[in-house]
Amino acid sequence: MALAEAGARGRLLLWPRVVLFGDSITEFSFQENGWGASLAERLVRKCDVVNRGLSGYNTRWAKLILPRLITKSTSAESTVAVTIFFGANDSALKDLNPKQHVPLEEYAANLKSMIQYLKSVDIAEDRIILITPPPLQESAWEKECLAKGDKLNRRNATTGEYAQACVQVARDCGTDVLDLWTLMQKNQDFSSYLSDGLHLSTEGNSFLAAQLWSRLEKKLSALPLLLPYWRDVDHMDPEASLL
């Protein structure tokens, strides 16, 4: 059978997709042992995991980008889950990092705006998961700042205020939320979760992957395996199995 004929006979295969939208902690999530890579491995043959992490971005910029990433006409129908994971940059101290800093009230408003946009393109709140920024290990991050000739430009207590705002937005909007800031500090020495005081270590990636999967599993467990297992293909008549 010619390929064109096979294509005409078979329906276009559209993989459902999970969109990971966030800052550098999302962008780096497909590195070795990353939380995004772990999620993609769990969902292989069922769902595409799409990395839309943008290093250094805050919610002020993210809300402008989101409508260019997910639209009603092209991708909303197949999008089965979206994570929104911002705050590590928004919570930077205004006097020391004005470019990335976003005031707390605006941060919350931006998250609400992104949720409202997703709902407007038919991605319901039960498919949206907010993720708070992780805690900041100040002494380790200060070393990173000093190495670049800067002062410590973030504080864990400030990051915690943004995490609380993120949790409140989720409550107000009816979405799920993963409160990393609180969960990671249940282990009093949370430094092992961070590679440089701000970004995730291998252990932190593993922790996030497990926490996120516990929330996504019930949403995605019903997704079927795409295309039959190879032993189930009729080798005498593969078209009957595959088209």
Tab-separated table of C-alpha atoms in Angstrom:
chain	number	residue	atom	x	y	z
A	1	MET	CA	0.000	0.000	0.000
A	2	ALA	CA	1.368	3.454	-0.909
A	3	LEU	CA	2.039	5.805	1.993
A	4	ALA	CA	-0.402	8.374	0.633
A	5	GLU	CA	-3.126	5.731	0.444
A	6	ALA	CA	-2.344	4.537	3.977
A	7	GLY	CA	-2.584	8.108	5.217
A	8	ALA	CA	-5.920	8.560	3.518
A	9	ARG	CA	-7.305	5.400	5.101
A	10	GLY	CA	-6.084	6.059	8.637
A	11	ARG	CA	-7.185	8.888	10.909
A	12	LEU	CA	-4.593	11.478	11.873
A	13	LEU	CA	-3.096	10.444	15.198
A	14	LEU	CA	-3.229	13.328	17.650
A	15	TRP	CA	-1.260	12.754	20.820
A	16	PRO	CA	-2.823	14.413	23.873
A	17	ARG	CA	-0.388	16.794	25.531
A	18	VAL	CA	0.629	18.113	28.893
A	19	VAL	CA	2.096	21.631	28.736
A	20	LEU	CA	4.690	22.624	31.328
A	21	PHE	CA	4.718	26.447	31.481
A	22	GLY	CA	7.187	28.170	33.754
A	23	ASP	CA	10.607	29.720	34.278
A	24	SER	CA	14.069	28.142	34.376
A	25	ILE	CA	12.978	25.420	36.815
A	26	THR	CA	10.656	24.245	34.050
A	27	GLU	CA	13.108	24.919	31.208
A	28	PHE	CA	15.729	22.735	32.930
A	29	SER	CA	13.200	19.980	33.690
A	30	PHE	CA	14.189	17.886	30.675
A	31	GLN	CA	17.813	17.641	31.734
A	32	GLU	CA	19.083	14.296	33.041
A	33	ASN	CA	16.947	13.216	36.038
A	34	GLY	CA	14.701	16.249	35.510
A	35	TRP	CA	11.095	16.290	36.691
A	36	GLY	CA	9.746	16.974	33.190
A	37	ALA	CA	11.731	14.087	31.730
A	38	SER	CA	10.389	11.813	34.471
A	39	LEU	CA	6.841	12.838	33.604
A	40	ALA	CA	7.457	12.285	29.883
A	41	GLU	CA	8.807	8.806	30.618
A	42	ARG	CA	5.691	7.897	32.615
A	43	LEU	CA	3.418	9.103	29.814
A	44	VAL	CA	5.255	7.759	26.778
A	45	ARG	CA	2.859	6.268	24.176
A	46	LYS	CA	-0.010	8.046	25.965
A	47	CYS	CA	0.744	11.735	25.928
A	48	ASP	CA	3.311	14.302	24.777
A	49	VAL	CA	4.894	16.369	27.531
A	50	VAL	CA	5.704	19.788	26.075
A	51	ASN	CA	8.338	21.960	27.760
A	52	ARG	CA	7.498	25.646	27.601
A	53	GLY	CA	9.898	26.775	30.301
A	54	LEU	CA	11.425	30.233	29.815
A	55	SER	CA	14.479	30.921	31.952
A	56	GLY	CA	14.331	34.203	33.827
A	57	TYR	CA	10.692	34.937	33.005
A	58	ASN	CA	8.134	36.251	35.467
A	59	THR	CA	4.322	36.254	35.377
A	60	ARG	CA	4.196	39.733	33.826
A	61	TRP	CA	5.907	38.380	30.738
A	62	ALA	CA	4.314	34.918	30.908
A	63	LYS	CA	0.744	36.173	30.646
A	64	LEU	CA	1.687	37.909	27.379
A	65	ILE	CA	3.217	34.722	25.958
A	66	LEU	CA	0.548	32.195	26.970
A	67	PRO	CA	-1.955	33.045	24.193
A	68	ARG	CA	0.834	32.412	21.675
A	69	LEU	CA	1.454	28.941	23.117
A	70	ILE	CA	-2.078	27.608	23.518
A	71	THR	CA	-4.963	28.665	21.290
A	72	LYS	CA	-8.464	27.351	20.907
A	73	SER	CA	-7.999	26.522	17.250
A	74	THR	CA	-4.698	24.658	17.422
A	75	SER	CA	-4.037	23.012	20.728
A	76	ALA	CA	-6.559	23.495	23.504
A	77	GLU	CA	-8.649	20.458	22.583
A	78	SER	CA	-5.721	18.058	22.913
A	79	THR	CA	-4.257	19.701	26.041
A	80	VAL	CA	-5.109	17.459	28.968
A	81	ALA	CA	-3.103	19.295	31.647
A	82	VAL	CA	-1.172	22.539	32.099
A	83	THR	CA	1.257	23.372	34.886
A	84	ILE	CA	1.863	27.051	35.682
A	85	PHE	CA	5.090	27.336	37.679
A	86	PHE	CA	6.220	30.913	38.317
A	87	GLY	CA	7.266	32.960	41.325
A	88	ALA	CA	10.985	32.370	41.793
A	89	ASN	CA	11.707	35.454	39.663
A	90	ASP	CA	8.629	37.509	40.569
A	91	SER	CA	9.713	37.331	44.228
A	92	ALA	CA	13.172	38.782	43.575
A	93	LEU	CA	13.792	41.865	45.737
A	94	LYS	CA	12.709	45.009	43.916
A	95	ASP	CA	15.667	47.196	44.940
A	96	LEU	CA	18.237	44.573	43.939
A	97	ASN	CA	16.537	42.934	40.947
A	98	PRO	CA	13.954	45.337	39.498
A	99	LYS	CA	13.939	43.701	36.061
A	100	GLN	CA	12.501	40.392	37.266
A	101	HIS	CA	10.586	41.590	40.339
A	102	VAL	CA	6.781	41.678	40.149
A	103	PRO	CA	4.793	43.089	43.108
A	104	LEU	CA	2.913	40.480	45.111
A	105	GLU	CA	-0.590	41.664	44.215
A	106	GLU	CA	0.280	41.841	40.514
A	107	TYR	CA	1.772	38.332	40.686
A	108	ALA	CA	-1.533	36.976	42.015
A	109	ALA	CA	-3.488	38.932	39.400
A	110	ASN	CA	-1.257	37.594	36.623
A	111	LEU	CA	-1.817	33.996	37.736
A	112	LYS	CA	-5.575	34.609	37.765
A	113	SER	CA	-5.344	36.168	34.303
A	114	MET	CA	-3.561	33.086	32.925
A	115	ILE	CA	-6.139	30.746	34.454
A	116	GLN	CA	-8.967	32.846	33.012
A	117	TYR	CA	-7.319	32.763	29.591
A	118	LEU	CA	-6.991	28.973	29.660
A	119	LYS	CA	-10.635	28.646	30.671
A	120	SER	CA	-11.590	30.948	27.771
A	121	VAL	CA	-10.043	28.445	25.333
A	122	ASP	CA	-11.885	25.537	26.994
A	123	ILE	CA	-9.139	24.255	29.290
A	124	ALA	CA	-11.133	23.755	32.471
A	125	GLU	CA	-9.737	24.483	35.916
A	126	ASP	CA	-9.515	20.765	36.709
A	127	ARG	CA	-6.795	20.488	34.035
A	128	ILE	CA	-4.688	23.308	35.518
A	129	ILE	CA	-2.083	22.848	38.260
A	130	LEU	CA	-0.339	25.815	39.848
A	131	ILE	CA	3.097	25.160	41.344
A	132	THR	CA	4.525	27.523	43.942
A	133	PRO	CA	8.198	28.497	43.864
A	134	PRO	CA	10.400	26.225	45.964
A	135	PRO	CA	12.012	27.563	49.125
A	136	LEU	CA	15.208	29.598	48.771
A	137	GLN	CA	18.369	28.436	50.520
A	138	GLU	CA	19.826	31.886	51.113
A	139	SER	CA	23.457	31.086	51.908
A	140	ALA	CA	23.893	28.963	48.766
A	141	TRP	CA	22.146	31.502	46.534
A	142	GLU	CA	24.179	34.323	48.053
A	143	LYS	CA	27.357	32.563	46.868
A	144	GLU	CA	25.918	32.483	43.330
A	145	CYS	CA	25.088	36.189	43.536
A	146	LEU	CA	28.486	37.169	44.947
A	147	ALA	CA	30.250	35.219	42.194
A	148	LYS	CA	28.515	37.528	39.693
A	149	GLY	CA	29.348	40.640	41.703
A	150	ASP	CA	25.790	40.978	43.042
A	151	LYS	CA	24.243	41.032	46.505
A	152	LEU	CA	21.743	38.436	47.723
A	153	ASN	CA	18.692	39.371	45.620
A	154	ARG	CA	16.056	37.030	47.052
A	155	ARG	CA	14.820	36.042	50.512
A	156	ASN	CA	13.097	32.827	51.525
A	157	ALA	CA	10.488	34.635	53.617
A	158	THR	CA	9.582	36.796	50.610
A	159	THR	CA	9.381	33.755	48.349
A	160	GLY	CA	7.033	32.248	50.942
A	161	GLU	CA	4.660	35.216	50.587
A	162	TYR	CA	4.465	34.554	46.835
A	163	ALA	CA	3.928	30.853	47.470
A	164	GLN	CA	1.018	31.678	49.802
A	165	ALA	CA	-0.450	33.989	47.155
A	166	CYS	CA	-0.193	31.190	44.573
A	167	VAL	CA	-2.031	28.794	46.901
A	168	GLN	CA	-4.746	31.403	47.466
A	169	VAL	CA	-5.200	31.966	43.736
A	170	ALA	CA	-5.664	28.225	43.262
A	171	ARG	CA	-8.326	28.206	45.981
A	172	ASP	CA	-10.081	31.220	44.483
A	173	CYS	CA	-10.021	29.813	40.943
A	174	GLY	CA	-10.713	26.155	41.715
A	175	THR	CA	-7.460	24.755	40.321
A	176	ASP	CA	-5.135	22.210	41.853
A	177	VAL	CA	-1.938	23.499	43.476
A	178	LEU	CA	1.388	21.981	44.438
A	179	ASP	CA	2.822	24.001	47.334
A	180	LEU	CA	6.498	23.185	46.905
A	181	TRP	CA	7.599	25.944	49.285
A	182	THR	CA	5.752	24.329	52.189
A	183	LEU	CA	6.240	20.677	51.266
A	184	MET	CA	10.008	20.943	50.838
A	185	GLN	CA	10.410	22.636	54.210
A	186	LYS	CA	8.692	19.793	56.046
A	187	ASN	CA	12.182	18.325	55.804
A	188	GLN	CA	13.900	20.947	57.964
A	189	ASP	CA	17.142	20.810	55.974
A	190	PHE	CA	15.676	21.397	52.522
A	191	SER	CA	19.050	22.339	50.994
A	192	SER	CA	19.399	18.862	49.469
A	193	TYR	CA	16.463	19.700	47.171
A	194	LEU	CA	18.373	22.622	45.612
A	195	SER	CA	21.489	22.686	43.442
A	196	ASP	CA	22.451	26.328	44.000
A	197	GLY	CA	19.951	27.570	46.567
A	198	LEU	CA	17.323	28.390	43.908
A	199	HIS	CA	17.185	25.676	41.217
A	200	LEU	CA	16.399	22.020	41.835
A	201	SER	CA	18.973	19.319	42.506
A	202	THR	CA	18.512	15.713	41.406
A	203	GLU	CA	16.760	15.058	44.722
A	204	GLY	CA	14.569	18.131	44.272
A	205	ASN	CA	13.613	17.067	40.756
A	206	SER	CA	12.703	13.618	42.053
A	207	PHE	CA	10.621	15.144	44.846
A	208	LEU	CA	8.729	17.415	42.462
A	209	ALA	CA	8.179	14.601	39.954
A	210	ALA	CA	6.636	12.383	42.637
A	211	GLN	CA	4.440	15.158	44.039
A	212	LEU	CA	3.254	16.214	40.596
A	213	TRP	CA	2.534	12.667	39.476
A	214	SER	CA	0.375	12.100	42.554
A	215	ARG	CA	-1.819	14.944	41.272
A	216	LEU	CA	-1.692	14.103	37.568
A	217	GLU	CA	-2.138	10.351	37.809
A	218	LYS	CA	-5.872	10.516	38.529
A	219	LYS	CA	-6.347	13.072	35.745
A	220	LEU	CA	-4.434	11.050	33.152
A	221	SER	CA	-4.833	7.431	34.262
A	222	ALA	CA	-7.646	6.828	31.776
A	223	LEU	CA	-5.550	7.809	28.759
A	224	PRO	CA	-5.198	4.778	26.480
A	225	LEU	CA	-1.952	3.456	25.023
A	226	LEU	CA	-1.646	4.943	21.546
A	227	LEU	CA	-1.386	2.287	18.841
A	228	PRO	CA	-1.456	-1.399	19.726
A	229	TYR	CA	1.278	-3.265	21.571
A	230	TRP	CA	3.523	-4.827	18.937
A	231	ARG	CA	2.556	-8.417	19.838
A	232	ASP	CA	-1.063	-7.481	19.173
A	233	VAL	CA	-0.401	-6.297	15.603
A	234	ASP	CA	-1.680	-8.748	12.980
A	235	HIS	CA	1.544	-9.363	11.060
A	236	MET	CA	-0.383	-10.980	8.209
A	237	ASP	CA	-2.564	-7.880	7.824
A	238	PRO	CA	-0.921	-4.946	9.669
A	239	GLU	CA	-3.282	-2.438	8.048
A	240	ALA	CA	-6.160	-4.000	9.954
A	241	SER	CA	-4.384	-3.249	13.246
A	242	LEU	CA	-2.727	0.058	12.477
A	243	LEU	CA	-5.090	2.037	10.228
